[in-house]
Coordinates of C-alpha atoms in Angstrom, one line a residue:
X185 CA 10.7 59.4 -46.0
X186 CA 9.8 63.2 -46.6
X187 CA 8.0 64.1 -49.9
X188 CA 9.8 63.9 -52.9
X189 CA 10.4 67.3 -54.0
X190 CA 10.4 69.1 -57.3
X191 CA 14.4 68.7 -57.8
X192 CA 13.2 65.1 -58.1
X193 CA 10.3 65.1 -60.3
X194 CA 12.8 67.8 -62.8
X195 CA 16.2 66.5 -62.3
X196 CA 16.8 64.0 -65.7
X197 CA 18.2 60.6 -65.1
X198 CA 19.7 57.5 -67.0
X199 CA 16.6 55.2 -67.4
X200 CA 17.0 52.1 -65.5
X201 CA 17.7 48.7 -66.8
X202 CA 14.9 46.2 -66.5
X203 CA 15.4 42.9 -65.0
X204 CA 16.0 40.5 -68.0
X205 CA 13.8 37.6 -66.2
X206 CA 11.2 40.5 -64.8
X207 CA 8.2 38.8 -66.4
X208 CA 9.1 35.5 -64.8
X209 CA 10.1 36.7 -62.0
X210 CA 6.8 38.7 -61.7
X211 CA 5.0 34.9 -61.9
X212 CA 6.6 34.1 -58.9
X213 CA 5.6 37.1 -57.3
X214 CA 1.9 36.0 -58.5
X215 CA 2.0 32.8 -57.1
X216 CA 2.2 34.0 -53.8
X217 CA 0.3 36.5 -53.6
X218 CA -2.8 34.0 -55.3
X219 CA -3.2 32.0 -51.5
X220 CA -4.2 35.6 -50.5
X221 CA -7.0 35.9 -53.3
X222 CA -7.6 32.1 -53.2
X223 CA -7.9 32.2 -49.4
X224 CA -10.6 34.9 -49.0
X225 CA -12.8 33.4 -50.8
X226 CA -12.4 30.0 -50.0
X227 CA -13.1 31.1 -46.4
X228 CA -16.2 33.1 -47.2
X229 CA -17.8 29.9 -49.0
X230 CA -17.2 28.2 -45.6
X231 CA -18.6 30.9 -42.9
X232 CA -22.3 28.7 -43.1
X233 CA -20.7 25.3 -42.4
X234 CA -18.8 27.4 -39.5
X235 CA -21.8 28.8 -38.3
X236 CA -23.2 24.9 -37.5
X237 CA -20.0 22.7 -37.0
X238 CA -18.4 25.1 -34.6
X239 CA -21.7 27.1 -33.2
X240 CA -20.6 30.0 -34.6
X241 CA -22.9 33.3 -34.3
X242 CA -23.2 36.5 -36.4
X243 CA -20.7 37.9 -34.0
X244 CA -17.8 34.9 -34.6
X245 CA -18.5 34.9 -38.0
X246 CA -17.5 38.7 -38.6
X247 CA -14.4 38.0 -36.6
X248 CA -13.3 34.9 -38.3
X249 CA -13.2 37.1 -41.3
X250 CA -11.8 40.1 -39.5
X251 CA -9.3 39.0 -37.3
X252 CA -7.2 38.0 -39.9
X253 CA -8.0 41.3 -41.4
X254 CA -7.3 43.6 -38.4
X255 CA -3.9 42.1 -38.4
X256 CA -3.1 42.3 -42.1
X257 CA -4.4 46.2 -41.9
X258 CA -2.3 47.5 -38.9
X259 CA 1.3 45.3 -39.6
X260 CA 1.1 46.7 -42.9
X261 CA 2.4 49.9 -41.8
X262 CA 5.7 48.4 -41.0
X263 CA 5.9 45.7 -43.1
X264 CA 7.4 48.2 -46.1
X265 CA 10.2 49.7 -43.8
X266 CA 11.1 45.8 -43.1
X267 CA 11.1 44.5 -46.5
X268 CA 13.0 47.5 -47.6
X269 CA 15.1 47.3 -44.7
X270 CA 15.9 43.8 -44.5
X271 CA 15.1 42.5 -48.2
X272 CA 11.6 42.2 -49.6
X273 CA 12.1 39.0 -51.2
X274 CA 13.4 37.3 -47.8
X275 CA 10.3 39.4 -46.0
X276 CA 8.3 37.9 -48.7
X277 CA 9.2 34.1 -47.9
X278 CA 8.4 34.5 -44.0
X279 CA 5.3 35.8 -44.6
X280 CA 4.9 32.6 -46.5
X281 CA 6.2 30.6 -43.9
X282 CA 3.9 31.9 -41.7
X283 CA 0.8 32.1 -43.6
X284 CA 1.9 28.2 -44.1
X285 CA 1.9 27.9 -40.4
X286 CA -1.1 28.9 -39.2
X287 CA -2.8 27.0 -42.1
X288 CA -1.4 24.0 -40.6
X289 CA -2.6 24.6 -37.5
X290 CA -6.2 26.0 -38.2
X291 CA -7.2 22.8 -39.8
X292 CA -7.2 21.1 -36.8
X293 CA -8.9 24.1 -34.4
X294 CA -12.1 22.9 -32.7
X295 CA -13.7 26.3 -31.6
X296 CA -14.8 29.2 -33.1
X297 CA -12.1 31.6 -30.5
X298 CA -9.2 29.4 -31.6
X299 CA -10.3 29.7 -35.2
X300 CA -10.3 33.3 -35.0
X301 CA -6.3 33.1 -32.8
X302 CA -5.2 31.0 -36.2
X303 CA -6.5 34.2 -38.4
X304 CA -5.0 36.8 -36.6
X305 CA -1.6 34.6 -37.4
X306 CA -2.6 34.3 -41.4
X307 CA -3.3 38.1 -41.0
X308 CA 0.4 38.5 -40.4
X309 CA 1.8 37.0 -42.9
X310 CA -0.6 38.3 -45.4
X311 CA 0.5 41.5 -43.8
X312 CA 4.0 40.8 -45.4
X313 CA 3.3 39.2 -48.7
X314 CA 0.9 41.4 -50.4
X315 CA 2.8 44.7 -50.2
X316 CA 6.1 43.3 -50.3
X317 CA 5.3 41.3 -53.5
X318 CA 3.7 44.8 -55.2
X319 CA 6.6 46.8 -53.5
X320 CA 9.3 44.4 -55.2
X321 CA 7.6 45.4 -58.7
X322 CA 9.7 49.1 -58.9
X323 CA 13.2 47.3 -58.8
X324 CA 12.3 44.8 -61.6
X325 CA 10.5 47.1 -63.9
X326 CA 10.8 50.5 -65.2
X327 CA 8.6 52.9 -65.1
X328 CA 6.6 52.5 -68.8
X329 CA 6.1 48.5 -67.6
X330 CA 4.7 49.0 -64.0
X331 CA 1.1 50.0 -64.5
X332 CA 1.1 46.7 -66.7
X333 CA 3.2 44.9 -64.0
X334 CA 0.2 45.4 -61.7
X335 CA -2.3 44.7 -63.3
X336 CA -0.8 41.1 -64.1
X337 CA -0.4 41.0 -60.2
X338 CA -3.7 42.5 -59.4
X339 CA -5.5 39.6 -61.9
X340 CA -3.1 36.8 -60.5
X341 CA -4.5 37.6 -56.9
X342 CA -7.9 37.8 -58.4
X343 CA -7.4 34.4 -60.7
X344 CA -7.7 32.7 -56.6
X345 CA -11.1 33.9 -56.2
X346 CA -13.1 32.4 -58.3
X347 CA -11.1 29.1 -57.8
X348 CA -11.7 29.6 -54.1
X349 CA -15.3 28.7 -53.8
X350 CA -15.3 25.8 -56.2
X351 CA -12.2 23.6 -54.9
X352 CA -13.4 24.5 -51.4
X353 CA -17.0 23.5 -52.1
X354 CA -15.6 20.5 -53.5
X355 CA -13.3 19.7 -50.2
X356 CA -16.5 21.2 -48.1
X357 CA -18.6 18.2 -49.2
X358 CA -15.7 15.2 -49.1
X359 CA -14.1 16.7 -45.8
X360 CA -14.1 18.3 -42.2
X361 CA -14.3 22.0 -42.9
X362 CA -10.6 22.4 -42.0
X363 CA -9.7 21.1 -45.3
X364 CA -9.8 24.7 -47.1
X365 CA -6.8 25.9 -45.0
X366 CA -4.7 22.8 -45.7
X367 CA -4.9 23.3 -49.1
X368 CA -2.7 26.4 -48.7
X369 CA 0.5 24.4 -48.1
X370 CA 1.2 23.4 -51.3
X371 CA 0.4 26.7 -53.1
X372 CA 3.0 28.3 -50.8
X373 CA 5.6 25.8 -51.5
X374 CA 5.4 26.2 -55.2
X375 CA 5.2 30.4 -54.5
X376 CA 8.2 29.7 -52.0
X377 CA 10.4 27.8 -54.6
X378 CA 9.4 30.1 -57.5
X379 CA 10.9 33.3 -55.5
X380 CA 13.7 32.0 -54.8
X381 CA 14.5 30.9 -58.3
X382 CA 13.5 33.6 -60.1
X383 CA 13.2 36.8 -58.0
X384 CA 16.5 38.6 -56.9
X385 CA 16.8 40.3 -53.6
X386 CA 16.5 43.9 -53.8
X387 CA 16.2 46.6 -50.3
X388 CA 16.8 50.4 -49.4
X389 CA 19.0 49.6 -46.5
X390 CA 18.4 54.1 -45.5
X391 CA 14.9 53.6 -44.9
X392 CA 14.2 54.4 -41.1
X393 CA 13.6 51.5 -38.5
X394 CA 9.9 50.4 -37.6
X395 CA 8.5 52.7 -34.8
X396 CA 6.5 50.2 -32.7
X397 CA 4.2 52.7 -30.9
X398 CA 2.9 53.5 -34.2
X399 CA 2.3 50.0 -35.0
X400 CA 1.0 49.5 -31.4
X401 CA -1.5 52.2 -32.1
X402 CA -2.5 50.6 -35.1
X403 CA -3.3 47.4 -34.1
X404 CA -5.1 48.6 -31.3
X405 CA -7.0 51.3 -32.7
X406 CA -8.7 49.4 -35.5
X407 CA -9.1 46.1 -33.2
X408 CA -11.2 48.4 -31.0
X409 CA -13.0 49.8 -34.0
X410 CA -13.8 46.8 -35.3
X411 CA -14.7 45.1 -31.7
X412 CA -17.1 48.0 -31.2
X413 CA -19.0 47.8 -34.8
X414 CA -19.5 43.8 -33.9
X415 CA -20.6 44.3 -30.4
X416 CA -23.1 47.2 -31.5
X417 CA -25.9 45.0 -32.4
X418 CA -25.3 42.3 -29.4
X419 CA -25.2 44.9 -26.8
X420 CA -26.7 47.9 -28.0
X421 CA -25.2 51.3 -29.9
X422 CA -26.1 52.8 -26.3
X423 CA -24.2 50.6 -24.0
X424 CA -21.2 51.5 -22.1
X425 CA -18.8 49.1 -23.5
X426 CA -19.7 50.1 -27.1
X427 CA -19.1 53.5 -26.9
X428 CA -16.2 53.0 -24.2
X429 CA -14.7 51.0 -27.0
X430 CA -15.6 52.9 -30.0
X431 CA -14.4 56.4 -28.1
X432 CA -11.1 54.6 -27.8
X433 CA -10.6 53.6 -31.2
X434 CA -11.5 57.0 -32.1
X435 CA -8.3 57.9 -29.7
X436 CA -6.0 56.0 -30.8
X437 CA -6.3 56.1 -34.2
X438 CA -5.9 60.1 -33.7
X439 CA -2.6 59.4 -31.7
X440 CA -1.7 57.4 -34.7
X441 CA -1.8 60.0 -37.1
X442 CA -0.7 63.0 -35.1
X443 CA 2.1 60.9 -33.8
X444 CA 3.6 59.4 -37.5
X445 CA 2.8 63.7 -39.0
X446 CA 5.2 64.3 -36.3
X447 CA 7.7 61.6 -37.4
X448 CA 10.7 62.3 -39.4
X449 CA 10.6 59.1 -41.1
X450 CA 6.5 57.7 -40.8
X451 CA 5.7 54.3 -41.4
X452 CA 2.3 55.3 -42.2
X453 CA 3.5 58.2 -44.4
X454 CA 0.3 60.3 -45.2
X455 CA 1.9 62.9 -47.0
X456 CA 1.7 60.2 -50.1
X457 CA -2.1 61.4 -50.6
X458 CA -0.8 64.8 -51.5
X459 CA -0.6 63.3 -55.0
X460 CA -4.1 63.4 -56.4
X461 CA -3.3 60.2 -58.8
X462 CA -2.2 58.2 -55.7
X463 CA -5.1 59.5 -53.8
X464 CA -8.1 59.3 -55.5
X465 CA -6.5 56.3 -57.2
X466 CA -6.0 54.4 -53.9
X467 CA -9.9 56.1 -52.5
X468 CA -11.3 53.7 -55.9
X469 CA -9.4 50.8 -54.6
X470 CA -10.2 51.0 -50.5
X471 CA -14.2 51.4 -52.1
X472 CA -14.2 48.1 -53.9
X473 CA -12.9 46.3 -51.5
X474 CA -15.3 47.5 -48.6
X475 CA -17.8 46.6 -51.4
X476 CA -16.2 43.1 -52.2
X477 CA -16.0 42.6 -48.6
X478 CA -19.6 43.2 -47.7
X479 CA -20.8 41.2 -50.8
X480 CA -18.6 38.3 -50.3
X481 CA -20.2 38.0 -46.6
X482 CA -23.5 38.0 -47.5
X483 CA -23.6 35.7 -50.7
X484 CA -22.0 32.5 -49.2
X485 CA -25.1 32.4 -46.4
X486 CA -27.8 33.5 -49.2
X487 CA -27.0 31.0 -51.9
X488 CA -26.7 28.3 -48.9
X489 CA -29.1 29.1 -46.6
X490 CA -31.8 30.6 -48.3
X491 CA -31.8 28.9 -51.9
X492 CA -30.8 25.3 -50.4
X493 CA -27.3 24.8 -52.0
X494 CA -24.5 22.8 -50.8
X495 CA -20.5 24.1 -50.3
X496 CA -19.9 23.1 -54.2
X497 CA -23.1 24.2 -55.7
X498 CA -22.5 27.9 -53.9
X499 CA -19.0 28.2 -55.1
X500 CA -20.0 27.3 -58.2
X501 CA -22.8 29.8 -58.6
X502 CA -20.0 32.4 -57.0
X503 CA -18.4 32.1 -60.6
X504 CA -20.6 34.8 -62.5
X505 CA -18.6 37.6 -59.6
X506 CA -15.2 35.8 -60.3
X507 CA -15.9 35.3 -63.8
X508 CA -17.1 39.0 -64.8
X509 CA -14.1 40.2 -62.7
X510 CA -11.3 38.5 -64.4
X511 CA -13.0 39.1 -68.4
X512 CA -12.7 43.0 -66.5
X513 CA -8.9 42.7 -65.1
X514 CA -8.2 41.7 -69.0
X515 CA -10.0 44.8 -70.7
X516 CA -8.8 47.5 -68.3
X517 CA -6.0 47.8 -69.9
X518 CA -6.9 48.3 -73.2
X519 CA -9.9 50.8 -72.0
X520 CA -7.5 52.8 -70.0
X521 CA -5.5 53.1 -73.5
X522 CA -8.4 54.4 -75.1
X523 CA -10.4 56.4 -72.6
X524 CA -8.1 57.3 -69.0
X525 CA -7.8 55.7 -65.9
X526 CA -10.3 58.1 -64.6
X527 CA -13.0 57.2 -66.7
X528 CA -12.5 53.5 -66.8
X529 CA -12.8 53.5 -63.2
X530 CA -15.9 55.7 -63.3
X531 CA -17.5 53.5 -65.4
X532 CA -16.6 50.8 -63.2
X533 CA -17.7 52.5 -59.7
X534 CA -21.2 52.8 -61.9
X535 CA -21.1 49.8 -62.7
X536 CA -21.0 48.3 -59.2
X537 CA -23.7 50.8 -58.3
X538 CA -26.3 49.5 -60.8
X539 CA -25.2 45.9 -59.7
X540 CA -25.9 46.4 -56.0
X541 CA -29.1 48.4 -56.3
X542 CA -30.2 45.0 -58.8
X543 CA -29.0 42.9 -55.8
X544 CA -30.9 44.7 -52.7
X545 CA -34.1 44.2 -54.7
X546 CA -34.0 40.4 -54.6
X547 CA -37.0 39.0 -53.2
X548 CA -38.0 35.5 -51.4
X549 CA -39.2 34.2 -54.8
X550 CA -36.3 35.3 -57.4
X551 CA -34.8 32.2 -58.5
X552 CA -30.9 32.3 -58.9
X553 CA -30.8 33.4 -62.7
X554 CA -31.2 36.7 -60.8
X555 CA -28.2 36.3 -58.9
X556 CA -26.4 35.4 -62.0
X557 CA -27.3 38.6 -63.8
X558 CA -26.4 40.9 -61.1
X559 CA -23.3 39.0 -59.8
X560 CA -21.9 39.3 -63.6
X561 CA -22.6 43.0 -63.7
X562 CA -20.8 43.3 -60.4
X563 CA -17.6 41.4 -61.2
X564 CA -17.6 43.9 -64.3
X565 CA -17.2 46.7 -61.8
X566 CA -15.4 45.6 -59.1
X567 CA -12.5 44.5 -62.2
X568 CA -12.6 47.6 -64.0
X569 CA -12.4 49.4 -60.9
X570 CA -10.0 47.8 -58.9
X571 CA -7.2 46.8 -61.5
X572 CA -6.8 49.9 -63.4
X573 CA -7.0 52.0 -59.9
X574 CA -4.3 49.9 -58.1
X575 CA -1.9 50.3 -61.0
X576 CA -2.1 54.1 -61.3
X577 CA -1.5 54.3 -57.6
X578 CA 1.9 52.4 -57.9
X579 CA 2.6 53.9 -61.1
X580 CA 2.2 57.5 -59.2
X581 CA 4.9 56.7 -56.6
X582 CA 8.4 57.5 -57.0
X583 CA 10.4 54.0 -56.8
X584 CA 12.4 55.1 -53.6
X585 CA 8.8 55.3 -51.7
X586 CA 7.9 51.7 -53.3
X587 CA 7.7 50.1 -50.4
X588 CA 6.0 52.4 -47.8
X589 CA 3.6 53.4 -50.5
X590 CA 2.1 49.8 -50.9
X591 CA 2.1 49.2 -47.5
X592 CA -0.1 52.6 -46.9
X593 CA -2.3 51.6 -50.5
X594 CA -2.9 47.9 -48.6
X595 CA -3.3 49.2 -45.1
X596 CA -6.4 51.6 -46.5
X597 CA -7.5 48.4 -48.3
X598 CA -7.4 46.1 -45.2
X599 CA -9.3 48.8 -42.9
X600 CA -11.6 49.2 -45.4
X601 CA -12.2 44.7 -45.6
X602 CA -12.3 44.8 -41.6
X603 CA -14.6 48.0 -41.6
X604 CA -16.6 46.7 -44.3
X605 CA -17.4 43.1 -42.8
X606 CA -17.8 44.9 -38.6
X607 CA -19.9 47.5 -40.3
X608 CA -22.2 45.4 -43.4
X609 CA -22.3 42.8 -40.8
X610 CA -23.3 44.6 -38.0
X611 CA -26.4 45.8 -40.3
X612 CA -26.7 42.6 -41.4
X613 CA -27.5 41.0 -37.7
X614 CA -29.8 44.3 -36.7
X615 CA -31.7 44.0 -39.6
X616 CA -32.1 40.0 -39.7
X617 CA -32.5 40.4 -35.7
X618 CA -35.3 42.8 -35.7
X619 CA -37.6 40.5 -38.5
X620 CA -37.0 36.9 -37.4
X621 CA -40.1 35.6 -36.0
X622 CA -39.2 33.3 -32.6
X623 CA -41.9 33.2 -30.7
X624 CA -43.0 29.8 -31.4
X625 CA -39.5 28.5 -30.3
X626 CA -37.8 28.2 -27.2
X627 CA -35.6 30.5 -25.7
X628 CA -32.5 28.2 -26.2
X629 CA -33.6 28.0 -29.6
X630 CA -35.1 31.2 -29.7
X631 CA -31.1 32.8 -29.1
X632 CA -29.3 30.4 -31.7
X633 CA -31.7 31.0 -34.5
X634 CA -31.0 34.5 -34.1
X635 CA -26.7 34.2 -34.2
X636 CA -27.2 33.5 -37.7
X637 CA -29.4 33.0 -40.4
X638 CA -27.6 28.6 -41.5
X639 CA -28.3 28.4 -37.5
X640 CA -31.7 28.9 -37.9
X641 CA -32.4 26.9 -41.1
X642 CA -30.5 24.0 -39.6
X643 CA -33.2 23.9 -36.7
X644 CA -35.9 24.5 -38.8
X645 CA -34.7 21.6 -40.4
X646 CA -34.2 19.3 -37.5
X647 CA -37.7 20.4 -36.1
X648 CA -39.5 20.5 -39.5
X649 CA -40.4 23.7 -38.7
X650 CA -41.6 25.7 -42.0
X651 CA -42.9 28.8 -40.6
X652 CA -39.3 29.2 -38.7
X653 CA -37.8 28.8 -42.0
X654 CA -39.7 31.1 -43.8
X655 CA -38.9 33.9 -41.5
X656 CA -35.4 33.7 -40.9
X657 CA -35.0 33.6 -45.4
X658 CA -37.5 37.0 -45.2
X659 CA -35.7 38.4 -42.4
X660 CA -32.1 37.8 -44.1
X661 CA -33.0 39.0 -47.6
X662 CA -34.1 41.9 -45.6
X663 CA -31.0 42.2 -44.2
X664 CA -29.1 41.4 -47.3
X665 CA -30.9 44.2 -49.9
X666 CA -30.2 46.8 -47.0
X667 CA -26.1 45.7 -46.8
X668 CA -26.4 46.0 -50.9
X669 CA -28.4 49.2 -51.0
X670 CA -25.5 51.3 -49.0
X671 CA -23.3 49.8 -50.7
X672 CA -24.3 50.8 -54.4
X673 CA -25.2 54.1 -52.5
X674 CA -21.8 54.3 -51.7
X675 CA -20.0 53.3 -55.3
X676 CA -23.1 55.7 -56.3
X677 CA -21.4 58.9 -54.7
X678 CA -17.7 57.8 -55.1
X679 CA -18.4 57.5 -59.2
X680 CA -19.5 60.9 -59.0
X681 CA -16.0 61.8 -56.5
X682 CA -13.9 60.2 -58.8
X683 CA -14.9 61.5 -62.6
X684 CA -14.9 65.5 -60.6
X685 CA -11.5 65.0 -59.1
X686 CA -9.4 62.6 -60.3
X687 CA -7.0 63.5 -62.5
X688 CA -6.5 62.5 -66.1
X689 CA -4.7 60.5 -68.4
X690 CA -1.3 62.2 -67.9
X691 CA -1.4 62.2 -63.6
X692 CA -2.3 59.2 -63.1
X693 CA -1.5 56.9 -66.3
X694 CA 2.3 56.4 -64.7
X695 CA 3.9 58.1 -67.3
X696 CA 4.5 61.6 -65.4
X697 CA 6.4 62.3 -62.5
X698 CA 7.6 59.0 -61.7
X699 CA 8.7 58.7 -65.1
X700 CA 11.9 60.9 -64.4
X701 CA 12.2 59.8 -60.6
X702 CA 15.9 58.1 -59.9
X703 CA 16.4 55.2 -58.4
X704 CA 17.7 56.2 -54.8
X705 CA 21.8 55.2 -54.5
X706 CA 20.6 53.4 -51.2
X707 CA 17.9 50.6 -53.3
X708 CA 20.3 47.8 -54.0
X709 CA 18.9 44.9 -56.5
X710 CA 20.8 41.7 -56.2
X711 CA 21.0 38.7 -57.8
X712 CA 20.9 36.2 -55.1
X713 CA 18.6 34.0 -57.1

């Protein structure tokens, strides 16, 4: 859809009525999207059992996590233009469906390559539930309620994470491994039989059909991206097939944009950044989450591998992250009241900074208590950054763009998690590479120590091998401060972005332009429930 233009941010209109059962129905909508929240890190609490059950290196590992990801990024672009299209509700249940279905079928996979097959599936559901159930927020609310309306979605996505690595600790150390994707099934039943009874139906029927070039482009573009930040280390930054692969991406994803600017109708409709509250807004949100991302892939194997705890004992020690971020998603409302979105996420983005550099300086001998402080501080950061940013960018789009706004805002977010884990993880394997000592071991045990950091403390443990095990926790803590010093170099310099150009209270606090934005004749609520 073209820009809205300033006929449409002047022009007064009738307010529109609010859904009387919006706050129930907005439950529902929480319940589905919590298997996303509760699924990431649930998975992430698992990668060191999947590095020794299924012989997983490095390299799997980051694609396990990213192959659902690379999915959920690129079908995002059309997954607004279908639920607007064709309902976002019924959208909303297949991506359910689906998700359900390939959690059936990865408990039972008995490879690492058919575990990552089942991902790319859950990637396409998630693809349809997350910006569906945030684009189906504009027809239930008006425009004073959104911001709020997010952030209640925002923190019942986040309330799965720190359940995540506790029940799936729990299930870790009673069962097979596939366990933490069966537990999904009933959590999408309940989200499944809440939408229906409490959600209506609501669609734009004018909004353009999906172009599948773009969405071919997509897919392919950041696959190759992502394939060539994995391979880098394995093969080397200099080898053909990296920078065959990584030249490709570069092409594609140029044919993406220059072919959806030249679009009447784009799925991926850049124009949307022209606002600076949506932009800088949505920049906040893509940062955490390459942050989050990074973090959440390194922690898992530290608190397992290197400090000696089990599945249930590192989920649990996971809660000081979950548990900082959730006491955040319930003050960043009341901040943003006081002080502006702007300065609350600021605050936040400095925030994660000061927790990363705290992390990258953990040594061999720092107990956890040292994890605990700077895990808190982070889930501070990530929570007043994230919740407060995501509802301003909603609240900055006009309802008629509902849809293909969220599904740009989740697309960035999804690059960013599949960037984040190819690129941290790539450093991750170079570093820990370069500083593990093998020479003592043979060359069959010399190449699996090095796929991972549980892979070599599981043979230093079968060997009784001390001096192995020593290295391989020095060479990933190594690894790990470097991953968290770029990263709180990163928040660092977005902070700094963020409190010079983002606009203030007014812009971005969803009570300007979209205030006085129609609802478009084609967007048709029903009540089908």
């Amino acid at each position: 859809m073209s820009a809205p233009t300033a006929a449409h941010l002047t022009t007064p209109v009738e307010p529109v009525a609010p859904v009387p059962r919006r706050w129930w129905a907005l439950g529902a909508i929480c319940l589905s999207v919590l298997v996303l929240g509760f699924d990431g890190t649930i998975l992430n609490v698992a990668l060191p059992d999947l590095a020794v059950q299924l012989h997983a290196d490095t390299g799997q590992l980051q694609w396990i996590v990213d192959a659902y990801l690379v999915v959920f990024a690129a079908a995002m672009l059309p997954a607004g233009l279908l639920g607007d299209r064709f309902g976002r509700r019924k959208m909303l249940i297949g991506g359910l469906l689906l998700f359900g279905a390939a959690s059936l079928v990865g408990t039972f996979a008995d490879s690492a390559d058919t575990l990552i097959a089942v991902r790319a599936l859950m990637g396409l559901g998630g693809a349809l539930i997350m910006p569906l159930g945030m684009a189906i927020i504009p027809s239930l609310f008006p425009p004073n309620e959104r911001a709020r309306a997010v952030a209640v979605m925002t923190s019942g996505m986040a309330l799965g994470m720190p359940l995540g690595p506790i029940i799936g600790g729990a299930l870790l150390n009673h069962f097979w491994w596939g366990s933490i994707f069966l537990i999904n099934i009933p959590l999408i039943a309940v989200g499944i039989l809440a939408l229906v009874l409490l959600v209506p139906e609501s669609r734009n029927p004018a909004v353009p059909r999906v172009d599948l070039p773009s969405a071919l482009l997509g897919v392919t573009g950041l696959g190759a991206l992502t394939f060539g930040i994995i391979q880098g280390p394995t093969d080397g930054w200099g080898s053909l097939t990296v920078i065959g692969t990584l030249v490709g991406a570069v092409v594609l994803l140029t044919g993406l944009v220059l072919r959806e600017r030249s679009q009447p109708h784009p799925m991926l409709d850049l124009t949307l950044l022209a606002d600076r509250g949506y932009r800088w807004n949505t920049l906040a949100t893509v940062l955490v989450t390459f942050v989050l991302m990074g973090a959440l892939f390194v922690l898992p194997q530290y608190l397992q591998s290197v400090l000696g705890n089990d599945a249930l004992g590192t989920g649990v020690r996971m809660m000081p992250l979950m548990g900082g971020l959730l006491v955040a998603a319930r003050l960043s409302e009341k901040l943003v009241a006081k002080v502006s979105v702007r300065w609350v996420v600021t605050g936040g983005l400095l925030l994660l900074a000061a927790a990363l550099f705290l992390g990258s300086s953990t040594g061999v001998a720092d107990g956890y208590g040292w994890t605990a402080l700077w895990l808190a501080v982070l889930g501070l950061g990530m929570g007043l950054t994230m919740v407060p940013a995501m509802g301003a960018a909603m609240a900055a789009l006009p309802e008629d763009r509902a849809g293909v706004g969220s599904g740009l805002l989740q697309t960035l977010r999804q690059s960013a998690s599949a960037i984040g884990v190819a690129l941290l993880g790539s450093l991750l394997a170079g570093v820990y590479t370069d500083h593990l000592d093998t020479g003592s071991l043979p060359a069959s045990a010399a190449h699996a120590a090095r796929g991972s950091v549980s892979a070599a403390q599981a043979i230093a443990d079968a060997t009784h091998n001390t001096a192995l095990a020593a290295s391989a926790h020095s060479a990933f803590l190594q690894g790990m401060g470097t991953v968290l010093l770029v990263c709180g170099i990163a928040a660092l310099l977005s902070a700094l972005l963020v409190a010079l150009r983002m606009p203030g209270r007014a812009a971005a606090g969803g009570d300007g332009a979209v205030d006085s934005v129609a609802k478009p004749a084609g967007d048709h609520a029903q009540s089908e429930a």
